[in-house]
XYZ file of C-alpha atoms in Angstrom:
683
model
C 60.485 154.515 55.619
C 57.292 155.488 57.439
C 59.424 154.991 60.582
C 62.571 156.621 59.196
C 60.408 159.520 57.908
C 61.340 158.863 54.302
C 65.061 158.373 54.832
C 66.234 155.475 52.690
C 67.977 152.680 54.576
C 69.300 149.276 53.610
C 71.558 146.450 54.698
C 75.159 147.685 54.664
C 76.922 144.323 55.104
C 76.244 140.743 54.049
C 72.502 140.475 54.726
C 72.699 136.721 55.258
C 74.968 137.249 58.255
C 72.159 139.260 59.821
C 70.315 136.009 60.470
C 72.892 134.813 62.981
C 73.728 138.230 64.378
C 70.097 139.104 65.117
C 68.992 135.695 66.417
C 69.064 137.079 69.950
C 66.519 139.763 69.025
C 63.868 137.361 67.680
C 61.408 137.235 70.579
C 59.136 134.577 69.069
C 60.416 132.117 66.480
C 57.883 129.719 64.958
C 60.022 129.046 61.887
C 60.079 125.309 62.673
C 56.278 125.239 62.676
C 56.256 127.007 59.322
C 58.835 124.550 58.001
C 56.736 121.612 59.193
C 53.709 122.961 57.353
C 55.758 123.549 54.215
C 56.885 119.922 54.290
C 53.245 118.844 54.552
C 52.283 120.765 51.411
C 55.423 120.131 49.351
C 54.782 118.870 45.811
C 51.018 119.165 46.289
C 50.372 122.086 43.911
C 49.812 124.408 46.838
C 49.226 128.143 46.773
C 50.946 130.472 49.228
C 49.750 134.047 49.615
C 52.173 136.866 50.461
C 50.643 140.019 51.945
C 53.440 142.437 51.158
C 54.722 145.340 53.191
C 57.555 147.585 51.979
C 59.063 148.058 48.542
C 62.835 148.419 48.198
C 65.134 145.940 49.873
C 62.327 144.213 51.804
C 60.422 143.487 48.602
C 63.629 142.093 47.089
C 63.984 139.641 50.009
C 60.314 138.683 49.735
C 60.825 137.802 46.082
C 63.902 135.756 47.006
C 61.822 133.785 49.513
C 59.027 133.294 46.976
C 61.525 132.025 44.385
C 62.911 129.547 46.920
C 59.419 128.244 47.740
C 58.524 127.694 44.090
C 61.890 126.220 43.115
C 61.828 123.574 45.822
C 58.191 122.588 45.355
C 56.739 124.104 48.523
C 54.345 126.113 46.379
C 53.277 125.855 42.791
C 51.859 129.339 42.921
C 52.572 132.512 44.886
C 50.020 135.322 45.027
C 51.345 138.706 46.105
C 48.759 140.991 47.708
C 49.690 144.607 47.159
C 48.404 148.090 47.946
C 46.278 150.020 45.437
C 47.550 153.471 46.380
C 50.639 155.115 47.893
C 50.603 153.922 51.487
C 52.686 154.449 54.599
C 55.525 155.932 52.514
C 57.183 152.694 51.407
C 54.430 150.103 50.988
C 54.641 148.151 47.740
C 52.248 148.716 44.841
C 52.033 146.677 41.623
C 54.370 148.977 39.717
C 56.932 148.675 42.530
C 57.099 144.932 41.916
C 57.351 145.217 38.144
C 59.927 148.035 38.432
C 62.007 145.959 40.854
C 62.025 142.971 38.499
C 62.830 145.136 35.449
C 65.631 146.946 37.280
C 67.268 143.711 38.354
C 67.076 142.337 34.822
C 69.097 145.331 33.670
C 71.617 145.343 36.538
C 74.324 143.340 34.744
C 76.811 146.114 35.294
C 76.559 145.419 39.028
C 76.403 141.617 39.130
C 75.803 138.742 36.749
C 73.454 137.136 39.249
C 71.013 140.030 39.527
C 69.855 139.816 35.881
C 69.551 136.042 36.286
C 67.269 136.513 39.263
C 65.314 139.240 37.480
C 64.744 136.937 34.506
C 63.655 134.045 36.710
C 61.157 136.290 38.447
C 59.849 137.631 35.169
C 59.291 134.045 34.026
C 57.402 133.297 37.239
C 55.128 136.251 36.526
C 54.674 135.420 32.845
C 53.843 131.781 33.625
C 51.374 132.773 36.367
C 53.441 130.981 38.990
C 53.467 134.430 40.559
C 50.372 136.600 40.532
C 50.158 140.250 41.583
C 46.824 141.058 43.234
C 45.965 144.570 44.414
C 42.934 144.982 46.687
C 41.195 147.967 48.252
C 40.809 146.116 51.541
C 44.487 146.446 52.436
C 44.110 150.234 52.517
C 40.811 150.323 54.391
C 40.743 151.026 58.158
C 39.358 147.603 59.100
C 41.049 145.017 61.275
C 41.453 141.701 59.492
C 38.862 139.855 61.577
C 36.307 142.080 59.772
C 37.428 140.924 56.316
C 34.908 138.116 56.035
C 32.029 140.561 56.294
C 33.599 143.599 54.599
C 35.294 141.829 51.663
C 33.998 138.279 51.452
C 35.569 137.733 48.016
C 39.048 138.478 49.307
C 38.439 136.283 52.350
C 37.317 133.426 50.098
C 40.420 133.878 47.963
C 42.660 133.621 51.024
C 40.801 130.448 52.022
C 42.220 128.822 48.884
C 45.806 129.202 50.093
C 47.729 126.584 52.044
C 49.423 129.388 53.952
C 49.229 133.175 54.158
C 52.426 135.047 54.965
C 51.887 138.534 56.362
C 54.788 140.970 56.348
C 55.404 143.969 58.527
C 54.121 146.061 61.359
C 50.868 147.471 59.960
C 49.702 144.043 58.826
C 50.509 142.750 62.303
C 48.512 145.489 63.991
C 45.523 144.730 61.767
C 45.899 140.999 62.394
C 45.786 141.707 66.126
C 42.744 143.971 65.796
C 44.829 146.933 66.993
C 44.306 145.660 70.536
C 46.904 146.256 73.230
C 47.032 142.596 74.229
C 49.070 141.379 77.140
C 52.419 140.414 75.612
C 51.829 136.827 76.761
C 48.377 136.560 75.129
C 48.371 133.748 72.581
C 48.862 134.720 68.939
C 45.923 132.467 68.021
C 43.576 134.279 70.369
C 44.729 137.703 69.233
C 43.688 136.882 65.654
C 40.090 137.122 66.940
C 38.691 134.467 64.649
C 40.549 135.537 61.494
C 41.461 132.136 60.084
C 40.980 131.830 56.329
C 44.015 129.506 56.312
C 47.265 128.796 58.131
C 48.786 132.157 59.053
C 52.408 133.243 59.407
C 53.596 136.725 60.330
C 57.123 138.129 59.890
C 57.506 141.447 61.639
C 60.070 143.723 63.204
C 58.393 145.488 66.105
C 57.672 149.175 65.483
C 54.473 149.587 67.515
C 53.366 148.445 70.950
C 50.872 145.830 69.753
C 52.432 142.445 70.431
C 51.259 138.990 71.498
C 52.528 135.453 71.831
C 55.622 136.164 73.936
C 56.821 133.903 76.710
C 56.499 135.243 80.264
C 59.221 137.747 81.103
C 60.437 138.393 77.546
C 58.742 141.765 77.178
C 59.956 142.864 80.598
C 63.524 141.791 79.832
C 63.477 143.680 76.524
C 62.066 146.782 78.212
C 64.787 146.618 80.872
C 67.435 146.670 78.149
C 65.702 149.313 76.052
C 62.552 151.249 77.063
C 61.863 151.782 73.334
C 62.246 148.090 72.503
C 58.885 147.850 70.757
C 59.179 150.965 68.579
C 62.519 150.909 66.751
C 62.375 147.679 64.745
C 65.322 146.190 66.652
C 63.293 143.172 67.774
C 61.497 140.707 65.536
C 58.792 138.040 65.524
C 58.190 134.966 63.386
C 54.764 133.715 64.421
C 52.526 130.995 63.079
C 49.004 129.833 63.746
C 48.212 126.483 62.217
C 44.600 126.275 63.351
C 43.377 127.004 59.859
C 39.636 127.481 60.039
C 36.893 127.415 57.493
C 33.306 128.516 57.800
C 32.662 126.324 60.821
C 35.816 126.255 62.874
C 36.582 129.905 62.433
C 33.501 130.648 64.438
C 34.465 128.374 67.320
C 37.934 129.890 67.704
C 39.002 129.690 71.311
C 42.076 130.535 73.311
C 44.368 128.555 75.547
C 42.503 129.181 78.780
C 39.487 127.472 77.240
C 41.546 124.473 76.170
C 40.284 121.518 78.168
C 43.770 119.984 78.283
C 44.929 122.639 80.778
C 44.257 121.011 84.135
C 44.202 124.335 85.984
C 41.396 125.710 83.846
C 37.716 125.926 84.701
C 37.110 124.229 81.345
C 39.049 121.167 82.500
C 37.259 121.063 85.852
C 33.893 121.323 84.083
C 34.547 118.386 81.770
C 36.412 116.243 84.294
C 34.178 116.745 87.323
C 30.889 118.462 86.552
C 29.725 116.752 83.367
C 30.102 113.181 84.706
C 28.114 114.174 87.811
C 25.285 115.481 85.625
C 25.162 112.203 83.673
C 25.147 110.263 86.954
C 22.267 112.343 88.287
C 20.167 111.534 85.217
C 20.932 107.828 85.680
C 19.913 108.067 89.349
C 16.699 109.877 88.400
C 15.777 107.144 85.904
C 16.464 104.373 88.414
C 14.691 106.074 91.313
C 11.632 107.252 89.358
C 11.378 104.323 86.949
C 7.846 103.377 87.989
C 6.565 106.945 87.595
C 8.181 107.187 84.164
C 6.615 103.882 83.064
C 3.228 105.053 84.307
C 3.503 108.250 82.245
C 5.139 106.841 79.093
C 3.746 103.311 78.958
C 4.915 99.781 79.594
C 7.312 99.894 76.632
C 9.374 102.361 78.623
C 10.325 99.656 81.150
C 12.999 98.030 78.987
C 13.970 101.293 77.355
C 14.778 102.862 80.724
C 17.297 100.037 81.238
C 18.710 100.599 77.763
C 19.030 104.328 78.322
C 20.787 103.834 81.665
C 23.309 101.555 79.972
C 23.978 104.020 77.170
C 24.354 106.921 79.584
C 26.919 104.876 81.493
C 28.765 104.254 78.229
C 28.713 107.982 77.466
C 30.139 108.759 80.896
C 32.910 106.221 80.315
C 33.712 107.742 76.909
C 34.100 111.120 78.566
C 36.173 109.985 81.524
C 38.538 107.913 79.359
C 38.946 110.718 76.807
C 37.658 108.796 73.804
C 37.441 110.467 70.366
C 34.237 112.369 69.700
C 31.932 110.540 67.293
C 29.190 111.491 64.855
C 25.562 111.685 65.892
C 23.312 108.884 64.681
C 20.188 110.975 65.106
C 17.900 111.651 62.158
C 16.896 115.033 63.569
C 17.501 118.084 61.403
C 20.329 119.435 63.568
C 22.443 116.253 63.380
C 23.889 117.163 59.980
C 25.268 120.435 61.346
C 26.741 118.696 64.377
C 28.447 116.077 62.210
C 29.708 118.703 59.784
C 31.141 120.633 62.709
C 32.962 117.525 63.946
C 34.332 116.749 60.486
C 35.662 120.273 60.180
C 37.332 119.923 63.568
C 39.073 116.810 62.276
C 40.243 118.526 59.102
C 41.641 121.601 60.752
C 42.984 120.241 64.027
C 46.251 118.458 64.577
C 44.611 115.420 66.153
C 41.285 113.615 66.466
C 38.933 115.726 68.620
C 38.544 114.166 72.058
C 36.670 115.105 75.198
C 39.776 116.672 76.711
C 41.275 117.760 73.401
C 38.878 120.208 71.810
C 37.203 123.552 72.417
C 35.393 123.784 75.753
C 32.180 125.199 74.291
C 32.006 122.355 71.779
C 32.720 119.578 74.292
C 30.176 120.873 76.785
C 27.410 121.335 74.207
C 28.299 117.991 72.609
C 27.731 116.172 75.912
C 24.207 117.534 76.248
C 23.430 116.718 72.603
C 24.711 113.157 72.989
C 22.520 112.708 76.079
C 19.450 113.842 74.158
C 20.279 111.480 71.286
C 20.161 108.511 73.667
C 16.544 109.362 74.483
C 15.409 110.372 71.013
C 16.556 107.027 69.582
C 14.038 105.236 71.821
C 10.390 104.631 70.952
C 8.734 105.641 74.205
C 11.124 108.200 75.749
C 11.881 110.359 72.715
C 10.048 113.323 74.275
C 11.101 112.721 77.873
C 12.695 115.767 79.530
C 15.047 114.190 82.066
C 15.745 117.603 83.636
C 12.042 118.434 84.003
C 11.770 117.373 87.641
C 14.772 119.495 88.639
C 13.426 122.546 86.827
C 9.983 122.221 88.360
C 11.395 121.667 91.833
C 13.462 124.809 91.358
C 10.351 126.925 90.820
C 8.483 125.385 93.734
C 11.527 125.887 95.977
C 11.387 129.586 95.043
C 7.634 130.023 95.471
C 7.927 132.220 98.570
C 10.185 134.564 96.624
C 7.726 134.583 93.718
C 4.895 135.575 96.077
C 6.941 138.429 97.522
C 7.681 139.784 94.048
C 4.103 139.352 92.815
C 2.602 141.112 95.823
C 4.623 144.219 95.005
C 4.584 143.961 91.218
C 0.799 143.629 90.871
C 0.368 146.921 92.720
C 2.841 148.667 90.421
C 1.349 147.223 87.233
C -2.158 148.345 88.203
C -1.185 151.951 88.868
C -2.524 154.612 86.515
C -0.650 157.575 85.008
C 2.678 156.748 86.595
C 5.322 159.490 86.101
C 8.063 158.465 83.702
C 10.706 158.971 86.394
C 8.998 156.365 88.565
C 8.641 153.980 85.624
C 12.374 154.352 85.032
C 13.150 153.569 88.666
C 10.940 150.460 88.535
C 12.570 149.432 85.249
C 16.004 149.425 86.889
C 14.799 147.320 89.827
C 13.007 144.716 87.714
C 15.800 144.530 85.127
C 18.237 143.797 87.947
C 15.845 141.272 89.450
C 16.046 139.441 86.120
C 19.846 139.751 86.184
C 20.420 138.414 89.698
C 17.888 135.629 89.180
C 20.517 134.255 86.774
C 22.537 133.208 89.844
C 20.250 130.201 90.313
C 21.680 127.959 87.572
C 21.537 124.207 88.172
C 24.303 123.376 85.693
C 26.562 125.195 88.185
C 24.908 123.872 91.357
C 24.939 120.372 89.789
C 21.193 119.975 89.914
C 20.675 121.328 93.421
C 17.599 123.568 93.477
C 18.290 127.098 94.616
C 16.411 130.346 94.804
C 16.130 133.578 96.757
C 15.704 133.216 100.508
C 14.700 136.835 101.199
C 12.862 139.575 99.283
C 14.146 139.088 95.708
C 13.672 142.775 94.905
C 16.372 143.460 97.486
C 18.836 141.551 95.304
C 19.564 144.690 93.271
C 20.638 147.052 96.081
C 22.357 144.263 98.030
C 24.422 143.260 94.987
C 25.179 146.720 93.597
C 28.864 146.452 94.533
C 29.079 143.250 92.509
C 27.583 144.745 89.340
C 30.754 145.326 87.314
C 29.048 146.905 84.291
C 25.650 148.584 84.464
C 24.415 149.896 81.121
C 20.746 149.688 82.063
C 20.500 153.423 81.377
C 21.449 152.794 77.730
C 18.788 150.079 77.450
C 16.218 152.450 78.945
C 17.229 155.195 76.512
C 16.832 152.800 73.599
C 13.368 151.674 74.673
C 12.140 155.217 75.354
C 14.088 157.092 72.679
C 11.423 156.774 69.992
C 8.008 157.289 71.642
C 4.838 155.974 70.025
C 6.871 153.307 68.249
C 5.794 149.670 68.199
C 8.910 148.152 69.726
C 9.480 144.439 69.181
C 11.714 142.712 71.746
C 13.388 139.330 71.284
C 14.090 137.682 74.639
C 16.647 134.835 74.498
C 15.986 132.855 77.656
C 18.392 131.040 79.918
C 17.184 129.097 82.975
C 13.759 127.849 83.980
C 12.681 128.090 87.619
C 12.952 131.399 89.461
C 14.942 133.034 86.666
C 12.214 132.347 84.113
C 9.653 133.753 86.560
C 11.738 136.941 86.900
C 12.070 137.180 83.113
C 8.293 136.998 82.717
C 7.902 139.722 85.359
C 10.266 141.925 83.360
C 8.387 141.164 80.151
C 5.037 142.056 81.773
C 6.473 145.335 83.054
C 7.801 146.260 79.595
C 4.445 145.555 77.949
C 2.327 147.214 80.646
C 4.186 150.510 80.498
C 4.379 150.581 76.713
C 8.136 150.145 76.432
C 7.551 147.274 74.002
C 4.502 146.201 72.036
C 5.426 142.551 71.432
C 7.894 140.055 72.897
C 9.215 136.888 71.290
C 10.701 134.418 73.772
C 13.389 132.096 72.415
C 13.672 128.774 74.256
C 15.671 125.571 73.762
C 14.466 122.625 71.692
C 15.910 119.930 73.986
C 16.994 119.436 77.614
C 20.060 121.656 77.867
C 22.599 122.586 80.546
C 20.288 121.093 83.211
C 18.061 124.102 83.822
C 17.692 125.862 80.455
C 14.103 126.716 79.584
C 12.239 124.810 76.877
C 8.830 125.792 75.500
C 7.164 123.314 77.837
C 8.837 124.957 80.824
C 7.379 128.340 79.922
C 3.886 126.907 79.495
C 4.127 124.838 82.700
C 5.400 127.826 84.694
C 2.534 130.071 83.611
C -0.077 127.367 84.179
C 1.331 126.310 87.561
C 1.506 129.849 88.902
C -2.093 130.281 87.826
C -3.101 127.427 90.147
C -1.623 128.605 93.456
C -4.599 130.689 94.544
C -4.584 129.113 97.992
C -1.021 130.260 98.398
C -1.322 133.800 97.059
C -3.809 135.946 95.148
C -1.192 138.067 93.387
C 0.618 135.128 91.781
C -2.452 133.778 89.909
C -3.314 137.341 88.896
C 0.050 137.768 87.233
C -0.163 134.308 85.672
C -3.570 135.195 84.234
C -2.072 138.316 82.668
C 0.676 136.200 81.122
C -1.786 133.682 79.708
C -3.610 136.615 78.132
C -0.410 137.890 76.526
C 0.268 134.459 75.025
C -3.280 133.951 73.746
C -3.394 137.423 72.188
C -0.018 137.018 70.479
C 1.604 139.861 72.419
C 3.945 137.177 73.717
C 5.154 134.560 71.254
C 7.054 131.418 72.250
C 9.686 130.248 69.763
C 12.334 127.538 69.705
C 15.215 127.168 67.262
C 17.826 124.460 66.757
C 20.517 127.138 66.534
C 20.480 127.809 70.277
C 21.610 124.210 70.893
C 24.268 124.026 68.174
C 27.968 124.492 69.037
C 28.334 127.703 67.034
C 29.113 131.091 68.491
C 26.587 133.761 67.550
C 28.786 135.499 64.977
C 28.138 132.380 62.863
C 24.357 132.809 62.961
C 24.018 134.962 59.855
C 25.552 132.192 57.758
C 24.435 129.082 59.637
C 20.845 130.156 60.305
C 20.047 133.191 58.129
C 16.318 132.850 58.817
C 16.854 133.282 62.551
C 19.267 136.163 61.969
C 16.729 137.903 59.729
C 14.050 137.341 62.373
C 16.199 139.101 64.977
C 16.776 141.954 62.535
C 13.073 142.808 62.820
C 13.499 143.577 66.500
C 14.284 146.838 68.288
C 16.346 144.944 70.845
C 17.559 141.407 71.495
C 17.927 140.713 75.206
C 20.145 137.727 75.998
C 20.190 136.059 79.386
C 22.919 134.092 81.073
C 26.418 132.761 80.906
C 26.277 130.380 77.951
C 24.645 133.029 75.774
C 27.422 135.423 76.841
C 30.138 132.936 75.906
C 28.553 132.452 72.494
C 28.001 136.198 72.011
C 31.656 136.957 72.679
C 32.979 134.078 70.608
C 34.125 131.831 73.497
C 37.252 133.967 73.551
C 39.284 134.915 76.588
C 39.355 138.620 75.837
C 41.316 140.959 78.064
C 38.688 142.127 80.593
C 38.985 145.695 79.289
C 38.364 144.675 75.668
C 35.284 146.375 74.236
C 32.012 144.452 74.264
C 31.269 145.781 70.770
C 34.412 144.273 69.259
C 33.960 141.011 71.137
C 30.636 140.464 69.341
C 32.714 139.876 66.171
C 30.182 141.476 63.867
C 27.064 139.924 65.403
C 24.711 142.888 65.035
C 21.263 141.901 63.762
C 19.934 144.769 65.898
C 20.643 146.377 69.276
C 22.038 143.769 71.677
C 21.789 143.599 75.476
C 22.927 140.898 77.879
C 22.119 140.236 81.540
C 24.621 137.794 82.976
C 26.105 136.661 86.255
C 29.658 135.421 85.728
C 30.084 131.640 85.833
C 32.905 131.287 83.297
C 36.133 133.156 82.682
C 35.003 134.910 79.505
C 34.431 138.601 80.227
C 34.961 141.904 78.433
C 33.920 145.545 78.649
C 35.259 146.135 82.165
C 36.990 149.298 83.287
C 40.748 149.293 83.958
C 41.525 147.564 87.237
C 38.043 146.141 87.843
C 38.993 142.533 87.165
C 42.109 142.838 89.310
C 40.149 144.318 92.220
C 37.532 141.558 91.995
C 40.234 138.893 91.953
C 41.888 140.376 95.031
C 38.596 139.936 96.889
C 37.806 136.492 95.488
C 40.022 134.364 93.247
C 36.898 132.657 91.842
C 35.164 135.986 91.198
C 34.256 135.095 87.603
C 33.070 131.528 88.208
C 30.440 131.523 90.961
C 27.710 133.916 89.779
C 28.580 136.427 92.488
C 29.380 139.210 90.017
C 27.093 140.484 87.272
C 27.021 142.451 84.022
C 24.370 144.470 82.215
C 25.863 145.303 78.818
C 24.413 146.975 75.748
C 25.680 147.474 72.226
C 23.716 149.594 69.755
C 23.510 148.809 66.073
C 24.444 151.668 63.771
């Protein structure tokens, strides 16, 4: 009646004939999937939750369905979730349910069957087989993906159910996050991580939010009726069986990230790139065996052979799509990895395999399995098998480092620089740090790369490829509260030239008083070939301090950086969380100490593609989807990200930007050619 503006309406013929008559108008029908799940839970004392929509005839049919489910053993208990106040004209409240049951009990004058049904339903209520549960959340303005944070008790209650059945258009809009998805976007993706249990939605379409349609269906409906998605003439029965608990909810991923799709970048990464990386480590061990033995002792001789054999076994597991197995490591992170895998097994429809799980998980899992092979040895447990590549990357870029240092030292030594000039320098050095992210050896498959001309020219030369530039917002945040001791958390990405550029940016921020302290967050293990570990930061600073014969400005900068570290202005930190398979919206629960640490900061600056994927939940958002929403509640403080695009996850673009980029280059979001500087304030 919110659509009919209060005019009562009802079925005027045999309602059961509507099923056949309206079959043509059901655009998505997952009723067989729902039936399959019901068979799985039959006679298992299961609970099914109904999130009700309208009173009147719709409520009557909902109660009929609930009676059927209880009678035939598909549920031992039904919980009806109901509004707490008059809502959208016809939404059901508790008294609407009790009035409906009472009225039917007294409708003998109309039919002998109505009182029988009314009595059955009263018995269900009296015996607690049916429970009526009102909650404030259903009348709050939040999308349902926010429920876990806004109303954790309700979310936990829904987690108890074997299935949750959502009715109606408003519930559907809130399930979808009120996002105008492409009609073909998967229903699973559109839930945006809302997975307390298996979810079904029954809805006649009365608003333009819709997902999960097959290609061409929306266009065909629009050709027949331009108002097809407003009048309630078309319907959906949709189901998402990827029920997720505390772990798997946070790794929710959409079809394009599914490794099984052979056209996807995810598939290419696992099929082609990851085996090459394993092979390169094997080649490094074989080629440099004598050097490794000299550094790590004679015991390493046999262990190098053992490691090579185990790496070859790992590569074979991957290429033959074996099931993923638990870690044997005794390290503190192994429990979380194994718990994650167990939860994947519980909630998936099959055993997780290399080509049958979430891309983010499979890729991270490969690097963790590699590290386990080394940490289970006696002599090579601390060996960084990517160290040589990372160090070569910096030395390959040394000419570029000199060029930057020669200019930067002059700027840092200037006195009483006008704020306008500081701002201009800030933009240049911030973008230097951004474009340095292009040189990622997990993408180049271990081939060292770096700038071949003046790196400070990267910013103007790449301006047309900077799809989002919110550097002004970052500047405003850092300068908006003068005389404040700003703390910055810097979540690093790659070693080599990118790390050098990050340290230049950090020096600039400290020198001009934009921050008073910086905490650098590095990885705890060799990761994605070129990711920076604590040892890489220390080696970089020390090495640059020893190139006096090559340049005077480089050692001068390195000396400044050593001073920052010794004085505590710069602090080097490493956390297991950065090398776990979780997306960052899981941090508050999975690593509350790290989350609380970030809360102390004025700004967290993330670098790189993997951090971006984890920030935005490894979800294939529409490119125009807001960056704020894509963070899925991850807001310990103000968040900024500098990233060149090397995976298909992207959000926060303007209308048409993605399409224009794709017209120029079909691989626009995979090669690092395009960049983003994005900022989201905490309120």
